[in-house]
PDB file of C-alpha atoms in Angstrom:
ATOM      1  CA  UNK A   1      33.687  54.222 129.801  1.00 41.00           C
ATOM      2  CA  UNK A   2      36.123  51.807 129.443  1.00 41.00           C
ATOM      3  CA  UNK A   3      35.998  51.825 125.937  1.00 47.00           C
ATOM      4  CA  UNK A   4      36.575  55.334 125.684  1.00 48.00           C
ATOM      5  CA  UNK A   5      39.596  55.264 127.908  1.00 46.00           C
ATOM      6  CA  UNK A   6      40.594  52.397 125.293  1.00 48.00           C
ATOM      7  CA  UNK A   7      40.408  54.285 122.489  1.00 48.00           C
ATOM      8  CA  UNK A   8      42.278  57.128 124.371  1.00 57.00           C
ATOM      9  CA  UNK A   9      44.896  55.533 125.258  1.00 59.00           C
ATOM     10  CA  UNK A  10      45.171  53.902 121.587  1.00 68.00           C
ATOM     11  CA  UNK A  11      45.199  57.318 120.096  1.00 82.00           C
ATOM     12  CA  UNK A  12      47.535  58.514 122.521  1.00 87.00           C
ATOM     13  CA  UNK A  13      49.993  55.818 121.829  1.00 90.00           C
ATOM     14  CA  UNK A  14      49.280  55.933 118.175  1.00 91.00           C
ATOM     15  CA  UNK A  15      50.055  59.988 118.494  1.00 92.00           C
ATOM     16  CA  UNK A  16      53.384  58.692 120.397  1.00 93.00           C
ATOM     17  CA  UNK A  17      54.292  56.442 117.851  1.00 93.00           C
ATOM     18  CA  UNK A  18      53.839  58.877 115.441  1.00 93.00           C
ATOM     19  CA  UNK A  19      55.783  61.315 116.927  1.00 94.00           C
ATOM     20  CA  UNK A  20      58.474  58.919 117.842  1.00 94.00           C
ATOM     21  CA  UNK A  21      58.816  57.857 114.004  1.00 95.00           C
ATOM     22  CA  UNK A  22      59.398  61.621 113.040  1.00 95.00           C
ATOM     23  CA  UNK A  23      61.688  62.150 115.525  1.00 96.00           C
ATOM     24  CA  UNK A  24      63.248  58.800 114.298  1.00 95.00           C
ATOM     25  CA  UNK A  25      63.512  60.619 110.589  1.00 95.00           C
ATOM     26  CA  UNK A  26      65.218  63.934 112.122  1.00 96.00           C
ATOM     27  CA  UNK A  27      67.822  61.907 113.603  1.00 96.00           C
ATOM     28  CA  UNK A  28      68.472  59.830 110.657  1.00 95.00           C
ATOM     29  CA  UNK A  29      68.502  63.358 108.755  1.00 96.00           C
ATOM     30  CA  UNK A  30      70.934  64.730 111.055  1.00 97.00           C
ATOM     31  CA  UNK A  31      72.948  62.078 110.766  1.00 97.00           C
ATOM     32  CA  UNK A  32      73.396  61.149 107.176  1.00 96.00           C
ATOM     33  CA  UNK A  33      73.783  65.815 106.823  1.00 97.00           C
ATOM     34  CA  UNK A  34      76.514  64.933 109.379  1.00 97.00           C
ATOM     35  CA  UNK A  35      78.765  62.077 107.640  1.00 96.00           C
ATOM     36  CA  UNK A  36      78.230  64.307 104.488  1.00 97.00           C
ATOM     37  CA  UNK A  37      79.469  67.108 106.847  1.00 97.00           C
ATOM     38  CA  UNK A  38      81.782  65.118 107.748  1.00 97.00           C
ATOM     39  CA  UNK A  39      83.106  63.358 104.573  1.00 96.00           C
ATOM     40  CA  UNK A  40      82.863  67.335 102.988  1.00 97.00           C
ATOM     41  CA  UNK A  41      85.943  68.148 106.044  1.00 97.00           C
ATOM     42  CA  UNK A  42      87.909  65.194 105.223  1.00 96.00           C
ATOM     43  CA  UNK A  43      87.966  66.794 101.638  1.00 97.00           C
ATOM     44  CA  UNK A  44      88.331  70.269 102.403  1.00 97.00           C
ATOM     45  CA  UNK A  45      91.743  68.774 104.683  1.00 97.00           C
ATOM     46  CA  UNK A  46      93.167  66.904 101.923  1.00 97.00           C
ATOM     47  CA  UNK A  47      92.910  70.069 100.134  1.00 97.00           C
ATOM     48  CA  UNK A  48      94.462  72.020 102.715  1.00 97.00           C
ATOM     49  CA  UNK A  49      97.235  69.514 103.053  1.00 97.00           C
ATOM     50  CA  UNK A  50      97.638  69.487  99.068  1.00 97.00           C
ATOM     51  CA  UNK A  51      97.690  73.205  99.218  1.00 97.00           C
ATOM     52  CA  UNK A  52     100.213  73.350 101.744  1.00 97.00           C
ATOM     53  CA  UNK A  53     102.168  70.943 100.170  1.00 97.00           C
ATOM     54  CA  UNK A  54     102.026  73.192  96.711  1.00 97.00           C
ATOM     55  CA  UNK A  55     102.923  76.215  98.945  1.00 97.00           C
ATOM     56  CA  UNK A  56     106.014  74.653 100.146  1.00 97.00           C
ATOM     57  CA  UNK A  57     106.848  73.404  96.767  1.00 96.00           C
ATOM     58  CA  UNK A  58     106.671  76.836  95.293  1.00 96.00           C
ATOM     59  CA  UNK A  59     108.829  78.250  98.181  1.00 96.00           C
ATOM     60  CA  UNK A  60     111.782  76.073  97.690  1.00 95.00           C
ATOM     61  CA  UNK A  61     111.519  76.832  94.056  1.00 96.00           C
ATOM     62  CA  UNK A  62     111.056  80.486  94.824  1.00 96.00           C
ATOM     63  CA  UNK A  63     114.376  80.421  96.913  1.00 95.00           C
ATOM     64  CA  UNK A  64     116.104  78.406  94.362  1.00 95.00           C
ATOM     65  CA  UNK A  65     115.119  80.429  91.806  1.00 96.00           C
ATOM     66  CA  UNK A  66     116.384  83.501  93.488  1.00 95.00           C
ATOM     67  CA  UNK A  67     119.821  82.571  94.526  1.00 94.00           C
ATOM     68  CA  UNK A  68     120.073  81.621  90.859  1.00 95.00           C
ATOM     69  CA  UNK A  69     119.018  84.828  89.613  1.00 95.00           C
ATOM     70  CA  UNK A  70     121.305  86.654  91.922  1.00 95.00           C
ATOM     71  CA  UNK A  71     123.969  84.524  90.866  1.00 95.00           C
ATOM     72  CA  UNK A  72     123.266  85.818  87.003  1.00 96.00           C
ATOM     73  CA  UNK A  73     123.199  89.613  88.281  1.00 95.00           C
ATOM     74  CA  UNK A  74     127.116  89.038  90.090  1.00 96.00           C
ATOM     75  CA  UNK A  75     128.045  87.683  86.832  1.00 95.00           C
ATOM     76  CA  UNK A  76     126.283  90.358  84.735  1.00 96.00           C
ATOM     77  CA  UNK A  77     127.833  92.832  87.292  1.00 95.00           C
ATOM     78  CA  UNK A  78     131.227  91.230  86.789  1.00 95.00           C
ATOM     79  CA  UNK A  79     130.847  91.026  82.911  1.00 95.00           C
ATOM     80  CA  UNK A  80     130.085  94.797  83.024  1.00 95.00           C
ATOM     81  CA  UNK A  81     133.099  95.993  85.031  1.00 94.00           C
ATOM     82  CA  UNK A  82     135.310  93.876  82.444  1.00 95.00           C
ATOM     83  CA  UNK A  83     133.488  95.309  79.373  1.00 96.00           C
ATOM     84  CA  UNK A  84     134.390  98.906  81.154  1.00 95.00           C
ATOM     85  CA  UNK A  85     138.341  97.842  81.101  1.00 95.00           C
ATOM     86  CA  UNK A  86     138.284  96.103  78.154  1.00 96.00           C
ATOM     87  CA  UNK A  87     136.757  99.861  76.608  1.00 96.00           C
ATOM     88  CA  UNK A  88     139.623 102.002  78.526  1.00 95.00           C
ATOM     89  CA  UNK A  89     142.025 100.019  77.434  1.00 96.00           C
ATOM     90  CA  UNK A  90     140.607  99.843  73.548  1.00 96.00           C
ATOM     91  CA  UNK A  91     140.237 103.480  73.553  1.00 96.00           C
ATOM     92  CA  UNK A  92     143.913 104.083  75.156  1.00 95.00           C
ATOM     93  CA  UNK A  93     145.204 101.332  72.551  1.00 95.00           C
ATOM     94  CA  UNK A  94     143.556 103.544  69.793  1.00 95.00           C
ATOM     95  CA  UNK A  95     144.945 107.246  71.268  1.00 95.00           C
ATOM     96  CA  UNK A  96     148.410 105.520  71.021  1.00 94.00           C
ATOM     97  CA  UNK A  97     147.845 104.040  67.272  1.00 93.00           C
ATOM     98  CA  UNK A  98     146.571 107.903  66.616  1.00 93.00           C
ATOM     99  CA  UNK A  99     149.774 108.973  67.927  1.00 92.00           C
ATOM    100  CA  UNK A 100     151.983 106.465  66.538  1.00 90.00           C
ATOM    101  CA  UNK A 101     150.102 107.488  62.601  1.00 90.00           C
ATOM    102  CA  UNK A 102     150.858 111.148  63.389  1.00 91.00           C
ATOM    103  CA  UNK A 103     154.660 110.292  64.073  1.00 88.00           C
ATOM    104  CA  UNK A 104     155.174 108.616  61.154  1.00 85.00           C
ATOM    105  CA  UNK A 105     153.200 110.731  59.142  1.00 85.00           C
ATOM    106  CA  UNK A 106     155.333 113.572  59.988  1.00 84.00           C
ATOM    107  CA  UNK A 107     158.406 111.384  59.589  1.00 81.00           C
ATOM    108  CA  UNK A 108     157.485 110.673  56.134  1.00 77.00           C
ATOM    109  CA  UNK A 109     156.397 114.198  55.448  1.00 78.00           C
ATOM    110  CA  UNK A 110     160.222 115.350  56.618  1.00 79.00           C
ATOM    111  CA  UNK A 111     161.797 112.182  54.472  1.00 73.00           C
ATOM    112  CA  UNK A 112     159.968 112.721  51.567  1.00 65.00           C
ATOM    113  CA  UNK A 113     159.034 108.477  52.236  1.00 56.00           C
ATOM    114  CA  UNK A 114     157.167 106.985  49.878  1.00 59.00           C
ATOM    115  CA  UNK A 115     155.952 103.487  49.360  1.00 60.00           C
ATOM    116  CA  UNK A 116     155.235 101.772  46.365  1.00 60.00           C
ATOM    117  CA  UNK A 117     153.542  98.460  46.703  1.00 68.00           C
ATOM    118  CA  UNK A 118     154.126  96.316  43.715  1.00 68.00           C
ATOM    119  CA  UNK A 119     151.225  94.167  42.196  1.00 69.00           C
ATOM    120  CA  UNK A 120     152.268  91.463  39.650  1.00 72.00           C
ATOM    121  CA  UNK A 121     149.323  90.528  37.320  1.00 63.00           C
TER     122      UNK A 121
END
């Protein structure tokens, strides 16, 4: 009988063993998923932070890039409004040379004016 409580206890303890060794691989399992786990966040928060960075990049350019443009438009705006004037005052300028042919072609039609212009070969 004590040989059979022997061998019981041997299996037992070989069964616990046993056991003990797989539960020995899911641990090591869990652990090596977790520092890949873990390594996989330290990546994933360098991108993040790289991301970020890129973000805040692109803003500052974004603003600078704006007050630039709006710069241009006052400009453009300004270069328009002096275009407008510098039109009026073409257009009066050419009412006044009409005028100013009419006058004297009416004061040559009354004198009888002519000119000669005198080409020498």
């Amino acid at each position: 009988m004590a040989d059979k409580l022997g061998l019981a206890v041997g299996d037992d303890t070989t069964s616990v063993m046993a056991l003990l060794e797989r539960v020995a691989g899911i641990i090591d399992n869990v652990q090596t998923c977790q520092t890949r786990m873990e390594e996989r966040q330290l990546e994933l928060e360098n991108s993040v932070k790289t991301i970020q960075e890129d973000v805040v990049k692109l803003t500052v350019n974004h603003a600078a890039t704006s007050s630039t443009v709006d710069k241009l438009l006052e400009k453009t705006r300004k270069v328009s409004c002096h275009i407008k004037d510098v039109r009026v005052r073409v257009e009066n300028q050419n009412i006044r040379v009409k005028k100013v042919e009419i006058t004297q072609e009416e004061l040559l039609a009354k004198n009888k004016f002519r000119v000669v212009i005198y080409q020498d070969e």
